[in-house]
Amino acid sequence: MPKDEFEWIRQHTPQRHFQKSLIEGIGDDAAVFASETEYNQLLCVDTMIENVHFKKKTMSPEDIGYKALAVNLSDIAAMGGIPVFYMVSIAVPGTWSDDELKGIYNGITDLGAFYQIDMIGGDTVSSPHELMISVTVYGKVEHNASLLRGNAKPGDYVFLTSATGRSAAGLDILLNKGRLSDFNEKEKVLINHHQRPKPKIIAGRTALKLQARIALNDISDGLASETFEIAEASGTSIELFKNQIPVAEELLLFSENKYWQWILYGGEDFEIVGTVSESDWLKLQEAMKREGIVLYKIGRVKEGHPSVTLIDGEKKESLQKQGYNHFR
Amino acid sequence: MPKDEFEWIRQHTPQRHFQKSLIEGIGDDAAVFASETEYNQLLCVDTMIENVHFKKKTMSPEDIGYKALAVNLSDIAAMGGIPVFYMVSIAVPGTWSDDELKGIYNGITDLGAFYQIDMIGGDTVSSPHELMISVTVYGKVEHNASLLRGNAKPGDYVFLTSATGRSAAGLDILLNKGRLSDFNEKEKVLINHHQRPKPKIIAGRTALKLQARIALNDISDGLASETFEIAEASGTSIELFKNQIPVAEELLLFSENKYWQWILYGGEDFEIVGTVSESDWLKLQEAMKREGIVLYKIGRVKEGHPSVTLIDGEKKESLQKQGYNHFR
């Protein structure tokens, strides 16, 4: 824990800023920025706790910082939004060195710089046991367009931006071997999906610009759970077709039973699941393709009580809305 | 920790909302709200950790919730702003019951309802040891007016909204006796200043509306430290006159040495310290008086290296920029 928090934060605050709307960043009681009338505003927050969401064994300080911001950018992506500013609250136990803390901030500010968004506030307090990091992201989105979970209607297709389950597989490897071991190429891919999952900002923006009725949700808690949230918010029933859900080749390192668990219930891939009407499906697929994003059509929205059913030939399995627990 | 976090949050989310600009509150990936072009935007965040900022012995669950929001409202007050929305992230250890968690949320939402501001997001995660609560507040403030710490100039008066040190005295009592003991009337006043300090939103608004060059800072870390921040941000030296600093009568229960420590270095009174030019002083004092706020003139801004000096007759004491530590 740095002795002079104020001085420390000043030292770790980027000198220049990206966003023209910023009036006062870090250094006063609150940040001040100008309204942009052509947009609505977005706000979200997510908290990561040591030994609940990460361990020193599984994530470097830089990874922790990266992911604490990325999980929020993923939420902005699922709203079709543009991230603008972020704030970082860290509670630091004495077992973490100043260098490790600096690593966390570097992980955050590097990702922030990539998206040209500015850190405009936060605080650093001490914590008796676990490190805790809570990031708030402020973003913006055009009026008269929204990608809410409640937008799904019977007849819609369910789509997915890419294969899920790789983050959970990467975590499994990290828990077994620790992050400082040697890994083969496929393991490295999986680990990278856990430590550095990419928020799908461009996918969200592309869906939004279509001006169609699209429901979107980012996959932080697992495909089943996030699809369930769309079903609940829309008052619909959703069928997923097992043979249409993509299976990443790196997952074939593991037993089928294991990887299907991860594909359906593993969290933090930050892929996007959504629904779109049959008539807009090709337009959406084409628009995504132009951005280099392959869309998978994995299911169908039906009338019925909120539920998610996995269809596998003749077999039907009711999927649970179970949250992702890292170390269960 | 509730089993279905989503369901739990839904149950504890107020059904109606106050702010017309809200488009989507809790329930999607991020909250959505409209821009208000006649204002600039404010954002701030503050985190409270069990056994660092509070103990079960010193604060009820409702007090904890209240204070986690209030500390942020105090920041908005120091910017002269109007609070609008807030988000709540809580990390809950298994040692806290669902009823206690509900108490925390009640403390938050009751204060939110008082200010007619809406909870629009947040998350609830589990924590291995301490309860942590991080609140983000979004507010707004008129253009072309600002009460930044850097606004002070040599010759300005230093003012204070009310006596400081009562929160620290209340904490001292609570640490000695625990919050469930019997207290006399004066002790109750002090304890109330610790558990339920009032953000000075009206004082901030009144200062802002004057359209004068005013520096403002809320006292969360102690009078000395917060005055120091104004000196640093303004590049000035500040003198405080000991015989002009108000001493709350309840503090006379304690030794002079003790209460002066609390007045100067005790945090979380949420009073406001600020500076105003000699020519605007009377106008400010009158405007505050109309709102029922007594302003104390406690010092003077001078040229010089950033510092705060306590003047006591012939004696001069250099005050330290030392943060407030609850359980040191």
XYZ file of C-alpha atoms in Angstrom, chain B:
328
model
C -24.529 -14.641 -0.124
C -27.869 -15.026 -1.909
C -28.093 -18.056 -4.199
C -29.565 -16.274 -7.212
C -27.850 -12.924 -7.310
C -29.925 -11.685 -10.218
C -33.209 -12.534 -8.556
C -31.996 -11.070 -5.288
C -30.995 -7.767 -6.837
C -34.335 -7.588 -8.633
C -36.146 -8.055 -5.346
C -34.158 -5.274 -3.739
C -34.438 -2.810 -6.582
C -36.981 -0.076 -5.997
C -39.825 -0.510 -8.496
C -40.325 3.161 -9.256
C -37.603 5.573 -10.213
C -37.161 9.277 -9.620
C -35.063 10.472 -12.517
C -36.825 11.152 -15.800
C -33.590 10.771 -17.768
C -33.374 7.051 -16.868
C -34.067 4.796 -19.858
C -32.931 1.381 -18.565
C -31.928 0.738 -14.954
C -30.846 -2.531 -13.385
C -31.398 -5.654 -15.468
C -29.254 -5.320 -18.576
C -25.512 -5.195 -19.217
C -25.323 -1.499 -18.453
C -27.710 1.239 -17.415
C -28.878 3.657 -20.118
C -29.893 7.257 -19.527
C -30.390 10.403 -21.576
C -27.975 13.319 -21.793
C -29.001 16.596 -20.257
C -27.364 19.247 -22.354
C -27.649 22.049 -19.831
C -25.293 20.235 -17.455
C -21.816 18.830 -17.266
C -21.506 15.290 -15.888
C -19.861 14.221 -12.610
C -18.553 10.781 -11.654
C -16.978 9.553 -8.443
C -16.435 6.282 -6.595
C -15.550 5.344 -3.007
C -14.921 2.000 -1.389
C -15.413 0.965 2.233
C -13.820 -2.178 3.654
C -14.790 -4.050 6.805
C -12.176 -3.707 9.543
C -10.580 -0.819 7.650
C -13.443 1.704 7.420
C -15.980 0.092 9.724
C -16.572 -2.863 12.038
C -19.748 -4.659 12.972
C -19.044 -3.237 16.421
C -19.239 0.356 15.190
C -21.843 0.377 12.427
C -25.176 -1.374 11.809
C -25.751 -2.809 8.310
C -28.057 0.148 7.609
C -25.354 2.593 8.734
C -22.819 0.920 6.439
C -25.125 1.201 3.446
C -26.013 4.783 4.311
C -22.399 5.845 4.659
C -21.151 4.089 1.521
C -23.537 6.232 -0.517
C -23.151 9.346 1.655
C -19.362 9.492 1.222
C -19.915 9.769 -2.537
C -22.708 12.317 -2.193
C -20.250 14.350 -0.149
C -17.900 14.355 -3.155
C -20.721 15.531 -5.406
C -21.510 18.256 -2.826
C -17.897 19.466 -2.962
C -18.301 19.949 -6.723
C -21.506 21.942 -6.234
C -23.330 19.176 -8.068
C -26.694 17.444 -8.036
C -26.558 13.664 -7.522
C -28.561 11.675 -10.082
C -27.727 7.950 -10.129
C -25.668 5.429 -8.189
C -24.383 1.873 -8.529
C -23.483 -0.504 -5.704
C -20.881 -3.287 -5.770
C -20.803 -5.493 -2.699
C -18.464 -8.378 -1.889
C -20.025 -10.421 0.897
C -18.343 -13.012 3.109
C -20.287 -16.013 4.405
C -20.224 -14.509 7.911
C -22.801 -11.916 6.842
C -26.436 -13.040 6.781
C -28.994 -12.277 4.096
C -30.745 -10.041 6.634
C -27.596 -8.033 7.218
C -27.110 -7.682 3.474
C -30.696 -6.536 3.167
C -30.000 -3.997 5.912
C -27.085 -2.587 3.924
C -29.252 -2.196 0.828
C -31.996 -0.589 2.905
C -29.514 1.933 4.279
C -28.445 2.776 0.747
C -31.855 2.952 -0.889
C -33.365 4.989 1.976
C -30.687 7.651 1.522
C -31.095 7.417 -2.258
C -34.840 7.970 -1.916
C -34.202 11.011 0.296
C -32.210 12.603 -2.515
C -34.555 11.164 -5.157
C -31.707 9.440 -6.947
C -31.887 5.987 -8.512
C -29.836 2.825 -8.131
C -29.089 1.820 -11.720
C -26.537 -0.974 -11.436
C -23.983 -2.859 -9.424
C -23.072 -6.377 -8.534
C -22.953 -8.749 -5.599
C -20.052 -11.185 -5.367
C -18.724 -13.353 -2.583
C -15.699 -12.393 -0.497
C -13.496 -14.785 1.482
C -13.025 -12.501 4.523
C -14.127 -8.870 4.688
C -17.252 -7.233 3.420
C -16.411 -4.596 0.818
C -18.762 -2.039 -0.583
C -17.953 0.217 -3.486
C -20.416 2.877 -4.604
C -20.269 4.910 -7.801
C -22.257 8.141 -8.046
C -23.137 9.981 -11.222
C -24.182 13.585 -10.884
C -24.534 16.785 -12.839
C -23.511 20.404 -12.508
C -24.263 23.533 -14.527
C -21.771 24.667 -17.175
C -19.465 27.606 -16.600
C -19.255 27.154 -12.867
C -16.837 25.053 -10.911
C -15.680 24.763 -7.349
C -12.323 23.117 -7.992
C -9.642 22.816 -5.348
C -7.326 24.799 -7.590
C -9.479 27.943 -7.395
C -7.894 29.422 -4.255
C -5.837 32.629 -4.531
C -3.728 34.560 -2.025
C -5.892 36.907 -0.004
C -8.924 34.556 0.004
C -10.682 33.661 3.211
C -10.879 30.005 4.277
C -14.325 28.928 5.431
C -15.841 25.859 7.052
C -19.497 24.770 7.161
C -19.507 23.406 10.722
C -17.397 22.000 13.532
C -15.231 18.992 12.629
C -13.955 16.129 14.803
C -17.321 14.823 15.959
C -17.240 11.779 13.686
C -13.817 10.747 15.023
C -15.018 11.275 18.603
C -18.080 9.153 17.878
C -15.857 6.410 16.518
C -13.721 6.548 19.664
C -16.834 6.005 21.788
C -18.052 3.170 19.543
C -14.699 1.403 19.647
C -14.695 1.596 23.442
C -18.319 0.695 24.132
C -19.684 -0.960 20.990
C -22.736 0.364 19.155
C -25.301 -1.495 21.299
C -24.425 0.184 24.621
C -26.315 2.942 26.387
C -25.146 6.436 25.560
C -25.841 9.882 26.988
C -27.215 12.655 24.790
C -23.849 14.141 23.871
C -22.409 10.753 23.044
C -25.426 10.093 20.835
C -24.735 13.296 18.886
C -21.115 12.266 18.337
C -22.025 8.709 17.342
C -24.618 10.034 14.928
C -21.918 12.174 13.302
C -19.884 9.026 12.766
C -22.634 6.678 11.606
C -24.823 9.132 9.727
C -22.780 12.152 8.607
C -24.797 14.365 6.269
C -23.450 15.201 2.824
C -23.556 18.988 2.374
C -25.322 19.036 -0.987
C -27.153 22.304 -0.233
C -23.953 24.053 0.867
C -22.292 22.971 -2.383
C -25.233 24.094 -4.498
C -25.368 27.440 -2.685
C -21.662 28.064 -3.276
C -22.004 27.115 -6.933
C -24.981 29.363 -7.601
C -22.986 32.370 -6.428
C -20.978 32.114 -9.685
C -17.899 33.281 -7.776
C -14.329 31.935 -7.725
C -14.652 29.428 -4.893
C -12.512 26.377 -4.068
C -14.346 23.583 -2.263
C -13.343 20.297 -0.676
C -15.364 17.916 1.466
C -13.816 16.701 4.701
C -13.516 12.951 4.471
C -9.840 12.759 5.467
C -9.636 15.499 8.097
C -9.561 19.315 8.043
C -5.752 19.547 7.793
C -5.486 17.090 4.938
C -8.361 18.508 2.906
C -7.122 22.085 3.362
C -3.719 20.832 2.237
C -5.275 19.523 -0.969
C -6.627 23.002 -1.745
C -3.175 24.501 -1.016
C -1.504 21.971 -3.314
C -4.013 22.253 -6.148
C -3.894 26.061 -5.982
C -0.159 26.423 -5.371
C -0.804 28.482 -2.266
C -0.008 28.441 1.421
C -2.909 28.419 3.868
C -3.069 29.723 7.436
C -5.757 28.486 9.825
C -6.453 30.508 12.970
C -6.922 28.193 15.910
C -9.171 30.558 17.834
C -11.536 30.804 14.842
C -11.950 27.078 14.273
C -15.261 25.975 15.828
C -15.128 23.449 18.671
C -18.334 21.420 19.057
C -19.525 21.479 22.668
C -19.840 17.661 22.682
C -16.076 17.409 22.225
C -15.528 19.043 25.610
C -16.213 15.590 27.098
C -12.653 14.782 26.079
C -9.195 16.204 26.781
C -8.169 19.271 24.779
C -5.274 17.393 23.274
C -7.562 14.620 22.045
C -10.231 16.796 20.545
C -7.820 19.034 18.693
C -6.369 15.923 17.071
C -9.868 14.978 15.952
C -10.786 18.498 14.797
C -7.683 18.728 12.640
C -7.095 15.127 11.588
C -10.351 13.244 12.208
C -12.153 12.338 9.002
C -15.673 11.708 7.771
C -17.516 14.697 9.126
C -18.480 15.466 5.525
C -18.279 19.159 6.346
C -17.051 21.451 3.584
C -13.881 23.526 3.683
C -13.388 26.158 1.017
C -11.928 29.472 0.030
C -13.582 32.623 -1.266
C -12.325 36.095 -2.121
C -12.657 38.830 0.493
C -15.096 40.688 -1.759
C -17.416 37.668 -2.146
C -17.232 36.501 1.470
C -20.269 38.394 2.768
C -22.368 37.406 -0.236
C -21.487 33.751 0.326
C -22.106 33.963 4.053
C -25.525 35.581 3.453
C -26.509 33.021 0.803
C -25.599 30.169 3.146
C -27.462 31.801 6.010
C -30.636 31.857 3.921
C -30.263 28.055 3.678
C -29.752 27.753 7.414
C -26.008 27.126 7.102
C -23.615 29.003 9.392
C -20.252 29.625 7.738
C -17.120 29.922 9.865
C -14.229 32.032 8.625
C -11.245 30.033 9.848
C -8.219 31.153 7.860
C -6.520 32.941 5.030
C -4.838 31.961 1.774
C -1.287 33.324 1.329
C 1.406 33.220 -1.284
C 3.928 30.497 -0.743
C 4.828 26.895 -1.123
C 1.822 24.534 -0.587
C 1.426 24.158 3.169
C -1.059 24.537 5.977
C -0.058 26.400 9.126
C -2.057 26.568 12.334
C -1.704 29.989 13.955
C -2.268 30.085 17.717
C -1.343 33.571 18.962
C 2.434 33.669 18.667
C 2.711 29.945 17.978
C 2.825 28.553 14.469
C 2.382 24.856 13.802
C 2.861 23.200 10.433
C -0.057 20.802 9.850
C 0.602 17.470 8.200
C -1.224 16.092 5.202
C -1.991 12.898 6.993
C -4.887 10.719 5.890
C -7.538 9.527 8.277
C -6.971 6.019 9.545
C -9.899 4.607 11.470
C -8.293 1.928 13.553
C -4.666 3.046 13.833
